[in-house]
Amino acid sequence: MRALGASKVSLSSISSEVLWRASGRLESVGSELFRVKDRNEANLLLSPTHEEEITTLVASLIKSYRDLPLRLYQVSRKYRDERRPRQGLLRAKEFVMKDLYTFDTTEHWARVTYTEVQAAYKAFFDELGIPYLVAEADSGAMGGNLSHEYHFESQQGEDKIMCCDSCNYVANEEVARRRPGAEASTESLAALRVWLGVSKDRKTFVAAWFPGTDGGGSASKDEVNLHALKAAEPTLDTAVEDPSRLWREFTKPRKIIHLLDPRLRLPQGESRLLETSNGASGLVKSLRASLTSNSTRTTPLEVSSIRTGDACPMCNEGSLLVRQVVEVGHTFHLGHRYSKPLSARYKNEANANTDCEMGCHGIGVSRLVGAVAGIMADDKGLNWPPGIAPFEVVVVRGKENAEDAEKLYDGIIGSAHTPALDVVLDDRDRTIAYKLKDADQIGYPVIVVLGKTWAGKRKKAEIQCRRLGVIELIGEDEVAERVAECLRRLKSSVSS
Amino acid sequence: MRALGASKVSLSSISSEVLWRASGRLESVGSELFRVKDRNEANLLLSPTHEEEITTLVASLIKSYRDLPLRLYQVSRKYRDERRPRQGLLRAKEFVMKDLYTFDTTEHWARVTYTEVQAAYKAFFDELGIPYLVAEADSGAMGGNLSHEYHFESQQGEDKIMCCDSCNYVANEEVARRRPGAEASTESLAALRVWLGVSKDRKTFVAAWFPGTDGGGSASKDEVNLHALKAAEPTLDTAVEDPSRLWREFTKPRKIIHLLDPRLRLPQGESRLLETSNGASGLVKSLRASLTSNSTRTTPLEVSSIRTGDACPMCNEGSLLVRQVVEVGHTFHLGHRYSKPLSARYKNEANANTDCEMGCHGIGVSRLVGAVAGIMADDKGLNWPPGIAPFEVVVVRGKENAEDAEKLYDGIIGSAHTPALDVVLDDRDRTIAYKLKDADQIGYPVIVVLGKTWAGKRKKAEIQCRRLGVIELIGEDEVAERVAECLRRLKSSVSS
């Protein structure tokens, strides 16, 4: 954040419904907001993010183009009334975020800012040394490639991203596409699948059609791209367990919207679709009848979930690979999304009032800690990358080496080989075995032991680095140098 | 906190009613708690303090006396649904606290810890260089002088403390006493005053009697010691505006509790009290009649507010001075208050389960910032003590001195005279006059100006320190030394 020239702020975590109503988000995010009332019945909320607060603050501070650009960040608690809090720090109702908000004069400068923020985020993830993926994400109203997510691959992850095995195409579930030309085979058309959904008011049904790969009939939630369906039909309620029951019970004329997979280019028109029907249940038959008789069908869209093996939309050779990931960061160009409704304006050089161009960029601090813990741990304990380890080195000593350990500790801290290093000395009154087990569990990147090999005239410290498989006896004078080398190797070994 | 060997933790700010019910505080603090419900209707709350959370956490971690002592602190947001939020950071619904929780094996060691924490707090306030007062405070169930408050004197303050002008007695309103032997004169007895209160259920009245100084009759809220009255009669509702109306309207037999000032040693028994009555309103007469006919009177207690000039209880010569203050810190020995109900136990050397001895100690970070701003500001702007100034020094330069200013800036940072100093370079494209006004408003302790006096061959920087009245021209080589001297003088000048 310093490299970006961003200033640190600390905004109230209690916000007001008034602001969220002004931005229009009270309704859209509403169900995940923690609402609070104070003793005067004021309608407050615990902020899950601070666009409304920061935009209002900046609106009150800036006057002229000379006051811009502004880059403001904070590291603070955020709150979300999660439907499914789980996996400890990965998805909790209270979490820590680093959020950066950027304010620029024009879209040109906002894009420059965006590029700089991306570079800073990549530098941070590079320093962590854990492989990460940068995926195209939904950029909402703005269009263009101006929203990216930063992911760690992890079996704990609840998100999916699609990566090409040939080119550098990476996109999240919401925006990923198949190669448009790739049509389904006649065989898969025969096995046409359908997923039925219903709107929040239970009055409109949505039927999503796509080529089947393993038999026809009605499809499950996992098989359809709910993001795409919701984008096409925002009233869709994806939480309903059994819409087909509602469909059957519905007596009045049913309104139905058909959403078609782009691969469904039917060779002989729509009627053929009905004739190829096979293995379909009564429900599917009834829906197919509706498909031909109903005219509210929308343009084709990516109805079914992308699967490993689908064709890449960016290159001719590649096929997509679906990866399970944890999202740990997001960069987002917002344009006037908040500056317009919340009046964050400046006077430009021609003295005309102009809306700020905004961006918001976040790193999920507590989630990142949880994800790194999960990814790096082995059966002996945690394994913190030097970049985020609270202490890069622990010095473990036996009772008899108390004085020498302090000297060695001071030596590592004062050495030119290891400048600005955080080192901790385990001077507890416990056995070396106990302390070493503890050190492994805690996950210090490097352990320096003053035990038996230090006794008498030997004076050899043992350097341990579990991840590199290093266990070496080193003379007093070379400890700092060897520690520095381990830390260097730790970074390059993992990120490569 | 490092000097105390305390470890930093970060507890959830969302807590649960279950814990607060277990400690018995849900009822007592209840009205100031922000309650929150999640989507599953779980009863949550925003923690105003973390005794319940930390005690539960520690209870799950410690087993043996070998695991103690433990000292854990955090710097985090706290929440209180204040009746009267005001004065910006001084009293807000959301605020930042540094809170330390200590766990010891025995009361002896807990007292040692307490003394160490007090020393650390004093060292911190000494470093700020703003005069502060340490007052005895209510230590609740524990007894002894094991609760202290740390105050800044300030007209913005909402608290009062009493200081002896002769000895070192300092106490807050709740515990301050007058010299017990000091009796009221016959004259003041003649001017007996009474304050009437009523219980929360409106069924019991409280009459507080004390010698008057300016005429007899009924007394106002400011004249009585509400803390003492509430301690004597916990059901008392101090928020009722006009209890005398309730007294007059009450038709059933009224229950009344009389609380007597210890100075009311009536020369000829209780009856004399009625006979000396003068200038009393009908209400007071009616209450006096009740005083003689009613037997539920409690033992004498410090009923009326202490006033400047009252006799000191600790020495023979001194009289008390009432000072208006802002409380910025508190140290508190808790004993078993939380460890017992929340089962924070350890096995002692005889293998017996024993409750931990706890302490809690807080510094109001955001309130301190607000108080310091109010106390130190003058008509030109803020004035941060070097100890908490985000930057101790600002370098302000004109356009033509951009390069030289960077060199000077690097020189100050790199100088042995000013190690570990935070310096900021104001390189904005503005006039020197604009930047200097800004620097004064922001309140940097020391300002270094590269303006006209730097031009040509003069190369003199101007050192400004508003609080010390310093404006001096200094040659390039001596700037760091002079800056260091100003910072040193700033500390000693204010604290003396």
mmCIF file of N, CA and C in Angstrom, chain B residues 437-482:
data_model
loop_
_atom_site.group_PDB
_atom_site.id
_atom_site.type_symbol
_atom_site.label_atom_id
_atom_site.label_comp_id
_atom_site.label_asym_id
_atom_site.label_seq_id
_atom_site.Cartn_x
_atom_site.Cartn_y
_atom_site.Cartn_z
ATOM 1 N N LYS B 437 0.721 26.445 7.021
ATOM 2 C CA LYS B 437 -0.556 26.547 7.718
ATOM 3 C C LYS B 437 -1.106 25.140 7.979
ATOM 4 N N ASP B 438 -0.997 24.300 6.954
ATOM 5 C CA ASP B 438 -1.432 22.914 7.049
ATOM 6 C C ASP B 438 -0.652 22.164 8.136
ATOM 7 N N ALA B 439 0.658 22.357 8.135
ATOM 8 C CA ALA B 439 1.517 21.662 9.105
ATOM 9 C C ALA B 439 1.144 22.073 10.525
ATOM 10 N N ASP B 440 0.828 23.369 10.719
ATOM 11 C CA ASP B 440 0.407 23.823 12.042
ATOM 12 C C ASP B 440 -0.925 23.203 12.435
ATOM 13 N N GLN B 441 -1.845 23.142 11.488
ATOM 14 C CA GLN B 441 -3.150 22.555 11.788
ATOM 15 C C GLN B 441 -3.029 21.069 12.139
ATOM 16 N N ILE B 442 -2.199 20.364 11.379
ATOM 17 C CA ILE B 442 -2.007 18.928 11.617
ATOM 18 C C ILE B 442 -1.322 18.687 12.958
ATOM 19 N N GLY B 443 -0.402 19.594 13.322
ATOM 20 C CA GLY B 443 0.202 19.512 14.644
ATOM 21 C C GLY B 443 1.479 18.710 14.753
ATOM 22 N N TYR B 444 2.279 18.663 13.668
ATOM 23 C CA TYR B 444 3.600 18.016 13.761
ATOM 24 C C TYR B 444 4.398 18.669 14.892
ATOM 25 N N PRO B 445 5.077 17.908 15.721
ATOM 26 C CA PRO B 445 5.873 18.521 16.801
ATOM 27 C C PRO B 445 6.942 19.485 16.269
ATOM 28 N N VAL B 446 7.638 19.096 15.187
ATOM 29 C CA VAL B 446 8.708 19.945 14.663
ATOM 30 C C VAL B 446 8.544 20.116 13.149
ATOM 31 N N ILE B 447 8.737 21.359 12.685
ATOM 32 C CA ILE B 447 8.646 21.653 11.249
ATOM 33 C C ILE B 447 10.008 22.148 10.768
ATOM 34 N N VAL B 448 10.480 21.570 9.670
ATOM 35 C CA VAL B 448 11.732 22.028 9.061
ATOM 36 C C VAL B 448 11.383 22.648 7.709
ATOM 37 N N VAL B 449 11.719 23.935 7.525
ATOM 38 C CA VAL B 449 11.333 24.641 6.302
ATOM 39 C C VAL B 449 12.544 24.913 5.412
ATOM 40 N N LEU B 450 12.407 24.526 4.144
ATOM 41 C CA LEU B 450 13.412 24.914 3.152
ATOM 42 C C LEU B 450 12.783 25.940 2.220
ATOM 43 N N GLY B 451 12.934 27.214 2.601
ATOM 44 C CA GLY B 451 12.295 28.271 1.818
ATOM 45 C C GLY B 451 13.327 29.299 1.384
ATOM 46 N N LYS B 452 12.998 30.572 1.595
ATOM 47 C CA LYS B 452 13.859 31.663 1.147
ATOM 48 C C LYS B 452 15.246 31.595 1.756
ATOM 49 N N THR B 453 15.309 31.190 3.029
ATOM 50 C CA THR B 453 16.605 31.209 3.721
ATOM 51 C C THR B 453 17.529 30.106 3.209
ATOM 52 N N TRP B 454 16.972 29.235 2.369
ATOM 53 C CA TRP B 454 17.794 28.164 1.799
ATOM 54 C C TRP B 454 18.420 28.613 0.481
ATOM 55 N N ALA B 455 17.861 29.678 -0.084
ATOM 56 C CA ALA B 455 18.249 30.123 -1.432
ATOM 57 C C ALA B 455 19.726 30.518 -1.497
ATOM 58 N N GLY B 456 20.254 30.442 -2.690
ATOM 59 C CA GLY B 456 21.624 30.896 -2.960
ATOM 60 C C GLY B 456 22.634 30.144 -2.109
ATOM 61 N N LYS B 457 23.529 30.889 -1.522
ATOM 62 C CA LYS B 457 24.584 30.236 -0.742
ATOM 63 C C LYS B 457 24.251 30.134 0.735
ATOM 64 N N ARG B 458 23.109 30.700 1.150
ATOM 65 C CA ARG B 458 22.809 30.725 2.584
ATOM 66 C C ARG B 458 22.607 29.320 3.137
ATOM 67 N N LYS B 459 21.769 28.560 2.435
ATOM 68 C CA LYS B 459 21.510 27.157 2.842
ATOM 69 C C LYS B 459 21.184 27.016 4.331
ATOM 70 N N LYS B 460 20.258 27.851 4.764
ATOM 71 C CA LYS B 460 19.809 27.727 6.159
ATOM 72 C C LYS B 460 18.373 27.190 6.181
ATOM 73 N N ALA B 461 18.174 26.123 6.937
ATOM 74 C CA ALA B 461 16.821 25.607 7.138
ATOM 75 C C ALA B 461 16.213 26.319 8.339
ATOM 76 N N GLU B 462 14.881 26.501 8.278
ATOM 77 C CA GLU B 462 14.219 27.101 9.433
ATOM 78 C C GLU B 462 13.585 25.984 10.255
ATOM 79 N N ILE B 463 13.934 25.937 11.531
ATOM 80 C CA ILE B 463 13.329 24.941 12.427
ATOM 81 C C ILE B 463 12.231 25.641 13.207
ATOM 82 N N GLN B 464 11.017 25.083 13.153
ATOM 83 C CA GLN B 464 9.917 25.666 13.912
ATOM 84 C C GLN B 464 9.399 24.648 14.925
ATOM 85 N N CYS B 465 9.188 25.132 16.150
ATOM 86 C CA CYS B 465 8.490 24.311 17.142
ATOM 87 C C CYS B 465 7.572 25.255 17.890
ATOM 88 N N ARG B 466 6.308 25.231 17.506
ATOM 89 C CA ARG B 466 5.352 26.220 18.001
ATOM 90 C C ARG B 466 5.241 26.180 19.508
ATOM 91 N N ARG B 467 5.227 24.957 20.065
ATOM 92 C CA ARG B 467 4.978 24.849 21.506
ATOM 93 C C ARG B 467 6.126 25.407 22.320
ATOM 94 N N LEU B 468 7.341 25.270 21.785
ATOM 95 C CA LEU B 468 8.506 25.781 22.504
ATOM 96 C C LEU B 468 8.802 27.227 22.107
ATOM 97 N N GLY B 469 8.052 27.749 21.141
ATOM 98 C CA GLY B 469 8.321 29.102 20.662
ATOM 99 C C GLY B 469 9.624 29.200 19.879
ATOM 100 N N VAL B 470 10.046 28.059 19.324
ATOM 101 C CA VAL B 470 11.322 28.046 18.584
ATOM 102 C C VAL B 470 11.104 28.401 17.108
ATOM 103 N N ILE B 471 11.820 29.402 16.606
ATOM 104 C CA ILE B 471 11.948 29.643 15.163
ATOM 105 C C ILE B 471 13.406 30.001 14.941
ATOM 106 N N GLU B 472 14.156 29.108 14.321
ATOM 107 C CA GLU B 472 15.601 29.313 14.229
ATOM 108 C C GLU B 472 16.115 28.943 12.847
ATOM 109 N N LEU B 473 17.149 29.652 12.410
ATOM 110 C CA LEU B 473 17.813 29.285 11.157
ATOM 111 C C LEU B 473 19.017 28.424 11.498
ATOM 112 N N ILE B 474 19.081 27.258 10.848
ATOM 113 C CA ILE B 474 20.099 26.275 11.199
ATOM 114 C C ILE B 474 20.800 25.801 9.926
ATOM 115 N N GLY B 475 22.108 25.671 9.999
ATOM 116 C CA GLY B 475 22.871 25.145 8.867
ATOM 117 C C GLY B 475 22.549 23.676 8.656
ATOM 118 N N GLU B 476 22.674 23.248 7.388
ATOM 119 C CA GLU B 476 22.312 21.898 6.963
ATOM 120 C C GLU B 476 22.820 20.806 7.913
ATOM 121 N N ASP B 477 24.082 20.921 8.315
ATOM 122 C CA ASP B 477 24.707 19.850 9.095
ATOM 123 C C ASP B 477 24.157 19.712 10.502
ATOM 124 N N GLU B 478 23.518 20.764 10.991
ATOM 125 C CA GLU B 478 23.085 20.715 12.390
ATOM 126 C C GLU B 478 21.584 20.477 12.543
ATOM 127 N N VAL B 479 20.894 20.325 11.405
ATOM 128 C CA VAL B 479 19.431 20.202 11.474
ATOM 129 C C VAL B 479 19.004 19.019 12.343
ATOM 130 N N ALA B 480 19.563 17.825 12.089
ATOM 131 C CA ALA B 480 19.141 16.625 12.816
ATOM 132 C C ALA B 480 19.353 16.808 14.311
ATOM 133 N N GLU B 481 20.491 17.354 14.678
ATOM 134 C CA GLU B 481 20.812 17.537 16.089
ATOM 135 C C GLU B 481 19.800 18.474 16.752
ATOM 136 N N ARG B 482 19.479 19.555 16.038
ATOM 137 C CA ARG B 482 18.563 20.556 16.592
ATOM 138 C C ARG B 482 17.143 19.983 16.693
#
